[in-house]
Short mmCIF file of C-alpha atoms in Angstrom, two decimals:
data_model
loop_
_atom_site.label_atom_id
_atom_site.label_comp_id
_atom_site.label_asym_id
_atom_site.label_seq_id
_atom_site.Cartn_x
_atom_site.Cartn_y
_atom_site.Cartn_z
CA MET Q 1 -22.17 -35.01 28.49
CA ARG Q 2 -22.27 -36.32 24.92
CA VAL Q 3 -24.33 -34.05 22.67
CA ALA Q 4 -25.23 -34.84 19.07
CA VAL Q 5 -25.93 -31.93 16.72
CA ALA Q 6 -27.86 -32.35 13.46
CA GLY Q 7 -28.15 -29.96 10.52
CA CYS Q 8 -31.30 -29.76 8.39
CA CYS Q 9 -33.44 -32.72 9.46
CA HIS Q 10 -36.05 -32.58 6.65
CA GLY Q 11 -38.33 -34.89 8.61
CA GLU Q 12 -35.90 -37.82 8.59
CA LEU Q 13 -36.17 -38.66 12.28
CA ASP Q 14 -35.87 -42.41 11.81
CA LYS Q 15 -32.62 -42.05 9.93
CA ILE Q 16 -31.18 -39.60 12.43
CA TYR Q 17 -31.99 -41.82 15.40
CA GLU Q 18 -30.64 -44.86 13.56
CA THR Q 19 -27.39 -43.02 12.99
CA LEU Q 20 -27.24 -42.07 16.66
CA ALA Q 21 -27.69 -45.72 17.62
CA LEU Q 22 -24.81 -46.63 15.34
CA ALA Q 23 -22.68 -43.90 16.88
CA GLU Q 24 -23.42 -45.23 20.36
CA ARG Q 25 -22.44 -48.76 19.37
CA ARG Q 26 -19.13 -47.57 17.97
CA GLY Q 27 -18.39 -44.92 20.55
CA PRO Q 28 -17.44 -44.53 24.19
CA GLY Q 29 -20.99 -44.28 25.53
CA ARG Q 30 -24.58 -43.21 25.13
CA ILE Q 31 -25.61 -39.90 23.64
CA ASP Q 32 -27.40 -37.72 26.18
CA LEU Q 33 -28.95 -35.03 24.00
CA LEU Q 34 -29.78 -34.31 20.35
CA LEU Q 35 -29.91 -30.73 19.05
CA CYS Q 36 -31.49 -30.04 15.63
CA CYS Q 37 -30.79 -26.80 13.78
CA GLY Q 38 -34.01 -26.37 11.82
CA ASP Q 39 -36.07 -27.68 8.91
CA PHE Q 40 -37.28 -30.23 11.43
CA GLN Q 41 -40.66 -30.70 9.70
CA ALA Q 42 -42.92 -31.76 12.56
CA VAL Q 43 -45.68 -32.82 10.16
CA ARG Q 44 -48.64 -34.51 11.85
CA ASN Q 45 -51.09 -34.81 8.95
CA GLU Q 46 -51.98 -33.65 5.45
CA ALA Q 47 -53.09 -30.20 6.66
CA ASP Q 48 -49.64 -29.61 8.15
CA LEU Q 49 -48.06 -30.53 4.82
CA ARG Q 50 -49.97 -27.74 3.10
CA CYS Q 51 -48.37 -25.25 5.50
CA MET Q 52 -44.84 -26.20 4.50
CA ALA Q 53 -43.22 -23.82 2.00
CA VAL Q 54 -42.34 -26.32 -0.71
CA PRO Q 55 -44.18 -27.24 -3.93
CA PRO Q 56 -46.97 -29.79 -3.44
CA LYS Q 57 -45.15 -32.60 -5.25
CA TYR Q 58 -42.31 -32.39 -2.73
CA ARG Q 59 -44.52 -32.53 0.35
CA HIS Q 60 -43.77 -35.90 1.92
CA MET Q 61 -45.09 -37.12 5.24
CA GLN Q 62 -41.73 -38.58 6.31
CA THR Q 63 -41.62 -40.12 9.80
CA PHE Q 64 -42.42 -37.52 12.46
CA TYR Q 65 -46.10 -38.49 12.68
CA ARG Q 66 -45.11 -41.85 14.16
CA TYR Q 67 -43.52 -40.06 17.12
CA TYR Q 68 -46.47 -37.69 17.43
CA SER Q 69 -48.96 -40.57 17.54
CA GLY Q 70 -46.98 -42.55 20.11
CA GLU Q 71 -46.18 -45.37 17.71
CA LYS Q 72 -42.52 -44.52 18.35
CA LYS Q 73 -40.69 -42.55 21.00
CA ALA Q 74 -37.54 -40.51 20.57
CA PRO Q 75 -34.72 -42.56 22.15
CA VAL Q 76 -32.90 -39.41 23.31
CA LEU Q 77 -34.11 -36.01 24.46
CA THR Q 78 -34.36 -33.91 21.31
CA ILE Q 79 -34.39 -30.10 21.22
CA PHE Q 80 -34.91 -28.22 17.96
CA ILE Q 81 -35.53 -24.82 16.41
CA GLY Q 82 -37.56 -23.96 13.33
CA GLY Q 83 -36.09 -23.31 9.89
CA ASN Q 84 -37.70 -22.17 6.64
CA HIS Q 85 -39.30 -25.47 5.63
CA GLU Q 86 -41.58 -26.36 8.51
CA ALA Q 87 -45.13 -27.33 9.35
CA SER Q 88 -45.57 -23.71 10.39
CA ASN Q 89 -49.11 -24.11 11.70
CA HIS Q 90 -47.92 -26.77 14.16
CA LEU Q 91 -44.98 -24.75 15.45
CA GLN Q 92 -47.15 -21.64 15.66
CA GLU Q 93 -49.18 -23.33 18.38
CA LEU Q 94 -46.04 -23.17 20.59
CA PRO Q 95 -44.61 -19.64 20.28
CA TYR Q 96 -42.87 -19.98 23.65
CA GLY Q 97 -41.79 -23.56 23.03
CA GLY Q 98 -43.19 -26.90 24.07
CA TRP Q 99 -43.36 -30.61 23.31
CA VAL Q 100 -44.26 -31.56 19.75
CA ALA Q 101 -44.04 -35.24 20.71
CA PRO Q 102 -42.87 -37.13 23.80
CA ASN Q 103 -39.17 -36.37 24.37
CA ILE Q 104 -39.03 -33.88 21.45
CA TYR Q 105 -39.00 -30.22 22.50
CA TYR Q 106 -39.36 -27.12 20.33
CA LEU Q 107 -37.60 -23.98 21.60
CA GLY Q 108 -40.25 -21.65 20.19
CA LEU Q 109 -39.79 -18.45 18.20
CA ALA Q 110 -36.87 -17.90 20.54
CA GLY Q 111 -36.12 -19.66 23.78
CA VAL Q 112 -33.66 -20.71 26.45
CA VAL Q 113 -33.72 -23.89 28.52
CA LYS Q 114 -31.29 -25.86 30.68
CA TYR Q 115 -30.37 -29.52 30.64
CA ARG Q 116 -27.96 -30.96 33.19
CA GLY Q 117 -26.82 -27.43 33.93
CA VAL Q 118 -26.05 -26.66 30.26
CA ARG Q 119 -27.77 -23.50 29.08
CA ILE Q 120 -29.19 -23.86 25.57
CA GLY Q 121 -30.74 -21.02 23.58
CA GLY Q 122 -32.00 -20.65 20.06
CA ILE Q 123 -33.92 -18.58 17.54
CA SER Q 124 -36.16 -20.03 14.84
CA GLY Q 125 -36.54 -19.01 11.20
CA ILE Q 126 -34.37 -17.08 8.77
CA PHE Q 127 -33.63 -13.39 8.38
CA LYS Q 128 -35.54 -11.27 5.87
CA SER Q 129 -35.11 -7.52 6.16
CA HIS Q 130 -38.55 -6.44 4.94
CA ASP Q 131 -40.32 -8.56 7.57
CA TYR Q 132 -37.86 -7.99 10.41
CA ARG Q 133 -39.73 -5.09 12.05
CA LYS Q 134 -43.23 -6.55 11.65
CA GLY Q 135 -45.24 -8.26 14.34
CA HIS Q 136 -46.26 -11.92 14.31
CA PHE Q 137 -49.36 -11.27 12.23
CA GLU Q 138 -49.59 -14.55 10.30
CA CYS Q 139 -52.05 -17.27 11.20
CA PRO Q 140 -53.68 -20.25 9.48
CA PRO Q 141 -55.03 -20.56 6.90
CA TYR Q 142 -51.99 -18.92 5.31
CA ASN Q 143 -51.96 -17.21 1.94
CA ALA Q 144 -49.16 -17.51 -0.61
CA ALA Q 145 -47.22 -14.71 1.10
CA THR Q 146 -47.74 -15.52 4.77
CA VAL Q 147 -46.85 -19.21 4.32
CA ARG Q 148 -43.34 -17.85 3.77
CA SER Q 149 -43.22 -14.75 5.92
CA ILE Q 150 -44.25 -16.69 9.01
CA TYR Q 151 -40.78 -18.17 9.37
CA HIS Q 152 -38.96 -14.85 9.01
CA VAL Q 153 -37.15 -13.69 12.14
CA ARG Q 154 -38.63 -10.63 13.90
CA ASN Q 155 -36.85 -7.92 15.84
CA ILE Q 156 -38.85 -8.63 19.01
CA GLU Q 157 -37.22 -12.07 19.39
CA VAL Q 158 -33.74 -10.65 18.87
CA TYR Q 159 -34.53 -7.86 21.33
CA LYS Q 160 -35.62 -10.35 23.99
CA LEU Q 161 -32.47 -12.43 23.59
CA LYS Q 162 -30.34 -9.29 23.85
CA GLN Q 163 -31.73 -8.67 27.34
CA LEU Q 164 -29.90 -11.76 28.61
CA LYS Q 165 -26.80 -11.20 30.74
CA GLN Q 166 -25.95 -14.64 32.08
CA PRO Q 167 -23.48 -16.83 30.13
CA MET Q 168 -24.81 -18.98 27.29
CA ASP Q 169 -23.33 -22.42 26.67
CA ILE Q 170 -24.98 -23.40 23.38
CA PHE Q 171 -26.98 -21.39 20.86
CA LEU Q 172 -28.86 -22.61 17.78
CA SER Q 173 -29.86 -20.71 14.64
CA HIS Q 174 -30.97 -21.97 11.26
CA ASP Q 175 -29.14 -19.52 9.05
CA TRP Q 176 -25.53 -18.58 9.76
CA PRO Q 177 -24.47 -15.43 11.57
CA ARG Q 178 -23.24 -12.98 8.97
CA SER Q 179 -19.41 -12.72 8.71
CA ILE Q 180 -18.78 -16.01 10.55
CA TYR Q 181 -17.09 -17.34 7.41
CA HIS Q 182 -14.19 -14.95 8.05
CA TYR Q 183 -13.23 -16.96 11.13
CA GLY Q 184 -12.84 -20.40 9.56
CA ASN Q 185 -11.28 -22.00 6.52
CA LYS Q 186 -12.91 -19.72 3.99
CA LYS Q 187 -10.72 -21.04 1.20
CA GLN Q 188 -12.06 -24.56 1.69
CA LEU Q 189 -15.63 -23.28 2.03
CA LEU Q 190 -15.42 -21.46 -1.30
CA LYS Q 191 -13.78 -24.46 -2.90
CA THR Q 192 -16.71 -26.61 -1.83
CA LYS Q 193 -19.41 -24.00 -2.48
CA SER Q 194 -17.91 -21.70 -5.08
CA PHE Q 195 -21.24 -19.96 -5.65
CA PHE Q 196 -20.95 -18.40 -2.16
CA ARG Q 197 -18.04 -16.25 -3.33
CA GLN Q 198 -19.90 -13.08 -4.31
CA GLU Q 199 -21.93 -12.96 -1.10
CA VAL Q 200 -18.86 -13.71 1.02
CA GLU Q 201 -16.88 -10.95 -0.69
CA ASN Q 202 -19.81 -8.53 -0.29
CA ASN Q 203 -20.35 -9.69 3.29
CA THR Q 204 -24.02 -10.43 2.61
CA LEU Q 205 -24.02 -14.17 3.32
CA GLY Q 206 -25.82 -15.00 6.54
CA SER Q 207 -28.09 -13.28 9.02
CA PRO Q 208 -27.18 -9.86 10.46
CA ALA Q 209 -29.60 -10.48 13.33
CA ALA Q 210 -27.80 -13.71 14.23
CA SER Q 211 -24.47 -11.91 13.97
CA GLU Q 212 -25.72 -9.32 16.42
CA LEU Q 213 -26.78 -12.05 18.84
CA LEU Q 214 -23.44 -13.82 18.47
CA GLU Q 215 -21.63 -10.66 19.49
CA HIS Q 216 -23.98 -10.06 22.44
CA LEU Q 217 -24.40 -13.59 23.83
CA LYS Q 218 -20.87 -14.90 23.12
CA PRO Q 219 -21.91 -18.54 23.63
CA THR Q 220 -19.36 -21.30 23.98
CA TYR Q 221 -20.92 -23.12 21.01
CA TRP Q 222 -23.05 -21.89 18.13
CA PHE Q 223 -24.64 -24.41 15.75
CA SER Q 224 -26.38 -23.69 12.42
CA ALA Q 225 -27.57 -25.42 9.25
CA HIS Q 226 -29.43 -24.01 6.19
CA LEU Q 227 -26.58 -23.81 3.66
CA HIS Q 228 -26.10 -27.59 3.44
CA VAL Q 229 -22.37 -27.66 4.07
CA LYS Q 230 -20.20 -28.48 7.05
CA PHE Q 231 -18.14 -25.52 8.21
CA ALA Q 232 -16.31 -24.84 11.47
CA ALA Q 233 -15.04 -21.51 12.77
CA LEU Q 234 -13.55 -20.08 15.93
CA MET Q 235 -14.46 -16.52 16.82
CA GLN Q 236 -12.52 -14.69 19.51
CA HIS Q 237 -14.67 -11.94 20.98
CA GLN Q 238 -13.22 -8.54 21.77
CA THR Q 239 -13.50 -7.34 25.36
CA MET Q 240 -14.11 -3.76 26.41
CA ASP Q 241 -12.63 -4.39 29.85
CA LYS Q 242 -8.99 -5.50 29.92
CA GLU Q 243 -9.62 -7.30 33.20
CA GLN Q 244 -12.20 -9.58 31.61
CA SER Q 245 -11.06 -12.83 30.13
CA THR Q 246 -11.43 -13.17 26.37
CA LYS Q 247 -14.36 -15.31 25.29
CA ALA Q 248 -14.45 -17.49 22.20
CA THR Q 249 -17.30 -19.13 20.32
CA LYS Q 250 -16.89 -22.45 18.52
CA PHE Q 251 -19.15 -22.31 15.47
CA LEU Q 252 -20.24 -25.37 13.52
CA ALA Q 253 -22.65 -25.58 10.58
CA LEU Q 254 -23.80 -28.97 9.34
CA ASP Q 255 -25.24 -30.45 6.15
CA LYS Q 256 -28.70 -31.96 5.62
CA CYS Q 257 -29.71 -35.52 6.41
CA LEU Q 258 -28.57 -37.59 3.44
CA PRO Q 259 -26.28 -40.63 3.16
CA HIS Q 260 -22.58 -39.78 2.94
CA ARG Q 261 -23.19 -36.19 4.07
CA ASP Q 262 -21.84 -34.39 7.15
CA PHE Q 263 -25.22 -33.87 8.84
CA LEU Q 264 -24.36 -35.06 12.35
CA GLN Q 265 -21.61 -34.31 14.86
CA VAL Q 266 -21.11 -35.68 18.36
CA ILE Q 267 -19.27 -33.50 20.87
CA GLU Q 268 -18.44 -33.58 24.56
CA VAL Q 269 -19.92 -30.71 26.55
CA GLU Q 270 -19.07 -29.97 30.17
CA HIS Q 271 -22.09 -30.19 32.44
CA ASP Q 272 -22.98 -29.95 36.10
CA PRO Q 273 -23.06 -33.49 37.55
CA SER Q 274 -25.32 -32.28 40.36
CA ALA Q 275 -27.90 -30.76 37.99
CA PRO Q 276 -31.11 -32.68 37.29
CA ASP Q 277 -31.28 -34.88 34.20
CA TYR Q 278 -34.57 -33.39 33.01
CA LEU Q 279 -35.31 -30.30 30.96
CA GLU Q 280 -35.65 -27.06 32.92
CA TYR Q 281 -36.90 -23.59 32.15
CA ASP Q 282 -34.35 -20.79 32.38
CA ALA Q 283 -35.30 -18.30 35.09
CA GLU Q 284 -33.66 -15.30 33.43
CA TRP Q 285 -35.40 -16.01 30.12
CA LEU Q 286 -38.78 -16.39 31.80
CA THR Q 287 -38.23 -13.06 33.50
CA VAL Q 288 -37.46 -11.38 30.18
CA LEU Q 289 -40.59 -12.91 28.61
CA ARG Q 290 -42.68 -11.53 31.43
CA ALA Q 291 -41.07 -8.09 31.24
CA THR Q 292 -41.51 -7.77 27.46
CA ASP Q 293 -45.08 -9.06 27.32
CA ASP Q 294 -46.44 -5.58 26.62
CA LEU Q 295 -44.27 -5.36 23.49
CA ILE Q 296 -46.20 -8.09 21.66
CA ASN Q 297 -47.35 -6.98 18.20
CA VAL Q 298 -49.67 -9.09 16.04
CA THR Q 299 -49.99 -6.68 13.13
CA GLU Q 300 -48.00 -5.99 9.96
CA ARG Q 301 -47.21 -2.54 11.30
CA LEU Q 302 -43.48 -1.83 11.22
CA TRP Q 303 -42.06 -0.95 14.60
CA ASN Q 304 -38.76 -0.46 16.34
CA MET Q 305 -37.74 -1.83 19.69
CA PRO Q 306 -37.34 0.58 22.62
CA GLU Q 307 -33.90 2.12 22.93
CA ASN Q 308 -32.19 4.84 24.92
CA ASN Q 309 -32.87 7.66 22.49
CA GLY Q 310 -35.18 9.87 24.53
CA LEU Q 311 -38.33 8.49 22.89
CA HIS Q 312 -39.06 5.66 25.30
CA THR Q 313 -39.69 5.65 29.02
CA ARG Q 314 -38.17 2.17 29.27
CA TRP Q 315 -35.58 0.46 27.11
CA ASP Q 316 -33.87 -1.95 29.51
CA TYR Q 317 -35.87 -5.16 30.00
CA SER Q 318 -33.07 -7.23 31.44
CA ALA Q 319 -33.83 -9.37 34.47
CA THR Q 320 -33.15 -8.03 37.95
CA LYS Q 321 -32.72 -10.28 40.97
CA GLU Q 322 -36.05 -9.12 42.32
CA ALA Q 323 -37.85 -9.87 39.06
CA ILE Q 324 -36.25 -13.32 38.84
CA ASN Q 325 -37.38 -14.07 42.39
CA GLU Q 326 -40.93 -13.05 41.48
CA VAL Q 327 -40.90 -15.50 38.58
CA LEU Q 328 -39.51 -18.26 40.78
CA GLU Q 329 -42.28 -17.65 43.30
CA LYS Q 330 -44.89 -17.88 40.54
CA LEU Q 331 -43.47 -21.26 39.61
CA ASN Q 332 -43.11 -22.36 43.25
CA HIS Q 333 -39.34 -22.54 42.64
CA ASP Q 334 -39.91 -25.50 40.32
CA LEU Q 335 -38.31 -24.91 36.91
CA LYS Q 336 -38.91 -28.40 35.58
CA VAL Q 337 -40.53 -28.35 32.14
CA PRO Q 338 -43.74 -30.37 32.64
CA ASN Q 339 -44.24 -33.44 30.51
CA ASN Q 340 -47.60 -32.14 29.34
CA PHE Q 341 -47.57 -33.11 25.68
CA SER Q 342 -51.00 -33.78 24.26
CA VAL Q 343 -52.30 -34.61 20.80
CA THR Q 344 -53.97 -31.49 19.41
CA ALA Q 345 -54.60 -32.58 15.82
CA ALA Q 346 -55.54 -35.77 14.03
CA CYS Q 347 -52.54 -37.91 13.16
CA TYR Q 348 -51.79 -39.12 9.65
CA ASP Q 349 -53.15 -42.55 8.86
CA PRO Q 350 -51.50 -44.14 5.81
CA SER Q 351 -54.53 -46.36 5.29
CA LYS Q 352 -56.96 -43.41 5.31
CA PRO Q 353 -55.39 -40.40 3.58
CA GLN Q 354 -57.31 -37.14 4.00
CA THR Q 355 -56.11 -34.74 1.36
CA GLN Q 356 -58.85 -32.22 2.15
CA MET Q 357 -58.24 -32.05 5.89
CA GLN Q 358 -59.34 -28.69 7.23
CA LEU Q 359 -56.67 -26.27 8.40
CA VAL Q 360 -57.45 -24.82 11.83
CA HIS Q 361 -55.75 -22.13 13.89
CA ARG Q 362 -55.39 -23.94 17.22
CA ILE Q 363 -54.67 -22.83 20.75
CA SER Q 364 -52.28 -25.28 22.39
CA PRO Q 365 -53.08 -26.36 25.96
CA GLN Q 366 -49.32 -26.32 26.62
CA THR Q 367 -49.10 -22.64 25.68
CA THR Q 368 -52.26 -21.84 27.64
CA GLU Q 369 -50.81 -23.47 30.76
CA PHE Q 370 -47.43 -21.78 30.32
CA CYS Q 371 -48.91 -18.31 29.82
CA ALA Q 372 -51.29 -18.70 32.76
CA GLN Q 373 -48.48 -19.79 35.04
CA LEU Q 374 -46.17 -16.97 34.00
CA GLY Q 375 -48.88 -14.33 33.59
CA ILE Q 376 -48.14 -13.48 29.94
CA THR Q 377 -50.12 -13.27 26.71
CA ASP Q 378 -50.69 -16.17 24.35
CA ILE Q 379 -49.85 -14.71 20.95
CA ASN Q 380 -52.38 -16.99 19.27
CA VAL Q 381 -55.22 -15.80 21.49
CA ARG Q 382 -54.31 -12.23 20.57
CA LEU Q 383 -54.16 -13.21 16.90
CA GLN Q 384 -57.56 -14.86 16.96
CA LYS Q 385 -59.10 -11.78 18.52
CA ALA Q 386 -57.41 -9.57 15.94
CA LYS Q 387 -58.63 -11.84 13.17
CA GLU Q 388 -62.19 -11.57 14.42
CA ASP Q 389 -61.92 -7.81 14.73
CA GLN Q 390 -59.97 -6.94 11.61
CA HIS Q 391 -60.01 -10.08 9.42
CA LEU Q 392 -56.23 -10.09 9.24
CA CYS Q 393 -55.69 -13.56 7.85
CA GLY Q 394 -56.36 -14.69 4.28
CA ASP Q 395 -57.15 -18.07 2.82
CA TYR Q 396 -53.91 -19.67 1.68
CA GLU Q 397 -55.47 -22.32 -0.53
CA GLY Q 398 -58.12 -20.08 -2.00
CA GLN Q 399 -56.23 -16.85 -2.55
CA ASP Q 400 -54.15 -16.08 -5.61
CA ASP Q 401 -50.55 -15.03 -5.13
CA THR Q 402 -51.29 -11.47 -6.10
CA GLU Q 403 -49.08 -9.85 -3.50
CA GLY Q 404 -45.37 -10.37 -3.74
CA ASN Q 405 -43.24 -11.69 -0.95
CA ASP Q 406 -41.30 -8.44 -0.84
CA SER Q 407 -43.12 -5.71 0.98
CA GLY Q 408 -40.95 -2.98 -0.43
CA GLU Q 409 -40.54 -1.53 3.04
CA ASP Q 410 -37.31 0.07 4.14
CA PRO Q 411 -35.01 -1.91 6.38
CA SER Q 412 -35.08 -1.48 10.11
CA GLU Q 413 -34.23 1.85 11.72
CA TYR Q 414 -33.53 -0.01 14.96
CA ASN Q 415 -29.99 0.73 16.05
CA THR Q 416 -28.39 -2.52 14.96
CA ASP Q 417 -26.33 -3.72 12.05
CA THR Q 418 -29.53 -4.50 10.18
CA SER Q 419 -30.13 -0.90 9.19
CA ALA Q 420 -28.58 -1.00 5.73
CA LEU Q 421 -28.25 -4.62 4.86
CA SER Q 422 -29.03 -6.72 1.87
CA SER Q 423 -32.48 -8.21 1.67
CA ILE Q 424 -31.01 -11.14 -0.24
CA ASN Q 425 -31.31 -14.31 1.73
CA PRO Q 426 -28.31 -16.61 2.17
CA ASP Q 427 -30.29 -19.22 0.27
CA GLU Q 428 -30.15 -17.12 -2.90
CA ILE Q 429 -27.08 -18.70 -4.41
CA MET Q 430 -25.33 -17.31 -7.47
CA LEU Q 431 -24.48 -20.18 -9.83
CA ASP Q 432 -22.83 -20.35 -13.20
CA GLU Q 433 -25.11 -21.76 -15.85
CA GLU Q 434 -22.98 -24.89 -16.12
CA GLU Q 435 -22.94 -25.48 -12.37
CA GLU Q 436 -24.24 -28.88 -11.38
CA TYR Q 437 -25.44 -29.89 -7.97
CA ASP Q 438 -26.82 -32.99 -6.38
CA ASP Q 439 -28.99 -31.60 -3.58
CA SER Q 440 -32.32 -33.40 -3.44
CA ILE Q 441 -35.04 -34.42 -1.04
CA VAL Q 442 -34.43 -37.81 0.55
CA SER Q 443 -36.75 -40.28 -1.14
CA ALA Q 444 -38.62 -42.98 0.63
CA HIS Q 445 -36.07 -45.44 -0.74
CA SER Q 446 -32.89 -43.72 0.44
CA ASP Q 447 -30.21 -46.01 1.77
CA THR Q 448 -30.70 -46.02 5.51
CA ASN Q 449 -28.01 -48.64 5.98
CA THR Q 450 -25.24 -46.24 5.02
CA PRO Q 451 -24.19 -44.39 8.17
CA SER Q 452 -23.33 -40.74 7.84
CA VAL Q 453 -21.19 -40.47 10.93
CA GLU Q 454 -19.63 -42.37 13.72
CA PRO Q 455 -18.54 -40.85 17.03
CA SER Q 456 -15.06 -39.60 17.65
CA CYS Q 457 -13.05 -41.48 20.25
CA ASP Q 458 -10.37 -38.81 20.31
CA GLN Q 459 -11.30 -36.10 22.76
CA ALA Q 460 -8.53 -33.77 21.68
CA SER Q 461 -8.38 -30.49 23.49
CA ASP Q 462 -7.87 -28.29 20.46
CA PHE Q 463 -10.88 -26.93 18.60
CA SER Q 464 -9.99 -28.32 15.20
CA ALA Q 465 -9.86 -31.85 16.55
CA SER Q 466 -13.10 -31.44 18.49
CA PHE Q 467 -14.91 -30.65 15.23
CA SER Q 468 -12.89 -33.05 13.13
CA ASP Q 469 -14.42 -35.38 10.58
CA ILE Q 470 -15.59 -38.40 12.53
CA ARG Q 471 -15.74 -40.66 9.55
CA ILE Q 472 -13.27 -41.05 6.72
CA LEU Q 473 -14.29 -38.26 4.36
CA PRO Q 474 -12.25 -35.67 2.48
CA SER Q 475 -11.77 -32.12 3.65
CA SER Q 476 -13.66 -31.65 6.87
CA MET Q 477 -13.96 -27.88 7.22
CA THR Q 478 -11.94 -27.31 10.35
CA VAL Q 479 -10.52 -23.98 11.42
CA SER Q 480 -7.40 -23.12 9.48
CA SER Q 481 -5.27 -20.06 8.83
CA ASP Q 482 -4.88 -21.30 5.26
CA ASP Q 483 -7.20 -18.87 3.54
CA THR Q 484 -7.46 -16.77 0.43
CA SER Q 485 -4.88 -14.05 0.16
CA GLY Q 486 -5.96 -10.81 1.79
CA SER Q 487 -9.14 -12.25 3.29
CA PRO Q 488 -10.10 -11.15 6.80
CA VAL Q 489 -9.24 -14.27 8.78
CA CYS Q 490 -7.93 -13.90 12.31
CA LYS Q 491 -4.33 -15.10 12.59
CA GLU Q 492 -3.08 -17.25 15.39
CA GLY Q 493 -2.49 -15.18 18.49
CA ASN Q 494 -4.41 -12.22 17.09
CA SER Q 495 -7.85 -13.67 16.59
CA GLY Q 496 -9.33 -11.18 19.03
CA ASP Q 497 -8.04 -8.18 17.09
CA PRO Q 498 -10.09 -6.33 14.50
CA VAL Q 499 -10.08 -8.19 11.22
CA ASP Q 500 -7.87 -6.47 8.68
CA LEU Q 501 -9.29 -6.25 5.19
CA GLY Q 502 -5.95 -5.24 3.71
CA ASP Q 503 -6.90 -1.61 3.09
CA GLY Q 504 -6.48 -0.23 6.57
CA LYS Q 505 -10.10 -0.93 7.52
CA ASP Q 506 -11.57 -3.62 9.69
CA LEU Q 507 -14.87 -5.46 9.54
CA THR Q 508 -16.37 -3.29 12.25
CA THR Q 509 -15.90 -0.10 10.25
CA VAL Q 510 -16.49 -1.16 6.67
CA PRO Q 511 -20.02 -0.19 5.54
CA LEU Q 512 -22.06 -3.04 4.19
CA LYS Q 513 -23.13 -2.71 0.57
CA ARG Q 514 -26.86 -2.75 0.05
CA LEU Q 515 -27.96 -5.23 -2.58
CA SER Q 516 -31.68 -4.89 -2.03
CA ASP Q 517 -33.91 -5.98 -4.86
CA GLU Q 518 -36.36 -3.37 -3.62
CA HIS Q 519 -34.25 -0.55 -5.10
CA GLU Q 520 -31.99 -1.96 -7.80
CA PRO Q 521 -33.71 -4.93 -9.43
CA GLU Q 522 -32.11 -4.24 -12.77
CA GLN Q 523 -28.64 -4.91 -11.32
CA ARG Q 524 -29.51 -8.31 -9.98
CA LYS Q 525 -27.98 -11.22 -11.82
CA LYS Q 526 -30.07 -14.17 -12.73
CA ILE Q 527 -30.13 -16.52 -9.78
CA LYS Q 528 -30.02 -20.23 -10.18
CA ARG Q 529 -30.82 -21.94 -6.92
CA ARG Q 530 -29.40 -24.72 -4.93
CA ASN Q 531 -32.05 -27.42 -4.65
CA GLN Q 532 -33.87 -25.90 -7.62
CA ALA Q 533 -35.21 -29.31 -8.49
CA ILE Q 534 -36.78 -29.55 -5.06
CA TYR Q 535 -38.11 -26.14 -4.33
CA ALA Q 536 -38.48 -24.67 -7.79
CA ALA Q 537 -41.90 -23.22 -7.02
CA VAL Q 538 -40.98 -21.70 -3.68
CA ASP Q 539 -40.54 -17.97 -3.50
CA ASP Q 540 -37.12 -16.99 -4.79
CA ASN Q 541 -36.12 -15.42 -1.52
CA ASP Q 542 -36.94 -18.36 0.72
CA THR Q 543 -35.46 -21.46 -0.90
CA ALA Q 544 -32.76 -23.34 0.94
#
């Protein structure tokens, strides 16, 4: 099965599908599936634009609304996760996933589906330590803080994904798993993005929550975006049981959708020829959703997930055979995702702009149907009730930004590697004052005739070739042992061993330095951001 993977989409659906068409014309066959790694920007109208965390002058309608209205239809099944620049009110309608347009499926806050027997999982948003232990308390209309915090990953989603036991083929995240850069050509990465160096050396670049999921799920492929650079890595997972075969994850991060950029990659993925060619729910994931329904939190209250520490009566929510069978019976053994897309908001009309369109917290009929069928809670229904009872949500457009984006709360006490980690996001990039960069939003006049990629005809068996540059461009970031001296890169034949840092310690034992701005603001260097020209007014911690 030929699968195309895209980095940050930034609403440029027309250009992505045009590039896919070009790839099909030049390649060995049709593309069966498109996976998008965030910043999808499913903007339906002007109200959705106001919910996107970018300054007003950079809020562009782009082309998604044409697919939402039915004017166009996605030529290939498209599955995506959320990033940190999204129409958050639209995606919030589908916390468990659903169709945002015909043939375009959102995985939800976290989700797992199957297509042609290939198991695909993902988690939306980016990691932010001070919001990690909160519930999903945000709802429209957002205020200046919640318009950003809504896309921050929460521990409940990570906890649900960690209940999964069955093998994962593909996993999507927007920000990179922390430490993944130690398993690829770090030298080339730092040559291309020299301002990553401090965070790489401090091991603070990337998401610790995603790193935890990578170690638990051990998927065959892991795809990310967010940092606007192509980077490949191969991570050999350690096994506790010598009888178990060693698993490896092929990691690939991609750039954003711009001409001459590495934003798209086509790969061959093994699939089950006897499996149906439509999207299916994953029975184990549905079972976990049902089991963890009582853990839903829609408040800002900090909380830890249940664990085996003597304080909880239950801490294992993994799916048993009996529980899976109960879910299958509820669905009449039919796991097909229904094609039940419906228009829930007015669509943008270029001839009749409505800059004052009211922002409404909607209940999606897709989510209502899904929750009723599975017997679980619609988060938005719970939120609306909480809003009525406690007036939890503020007015985004009418409220001053009086409360900072940092809550000042301590990091999670949950027994994971997030307990003492930096609250600096990977999108906070240290730059020298003379550093120049060309990142910018694609204008309406960008050159759509310049293809970014073409498919690879060489189906080489080795990993480096499978993620090779599929157009003539310099320095595709393939896996290489050529790295900086003394850096913790796995050597050939020993990639499953602990990574040596050169001082007798390995990555699993070295404590991670806390760089939190909550405690040592005076030690923070002045940060000059990538894409500063685009997102200059966005909160410093959430610009990508």
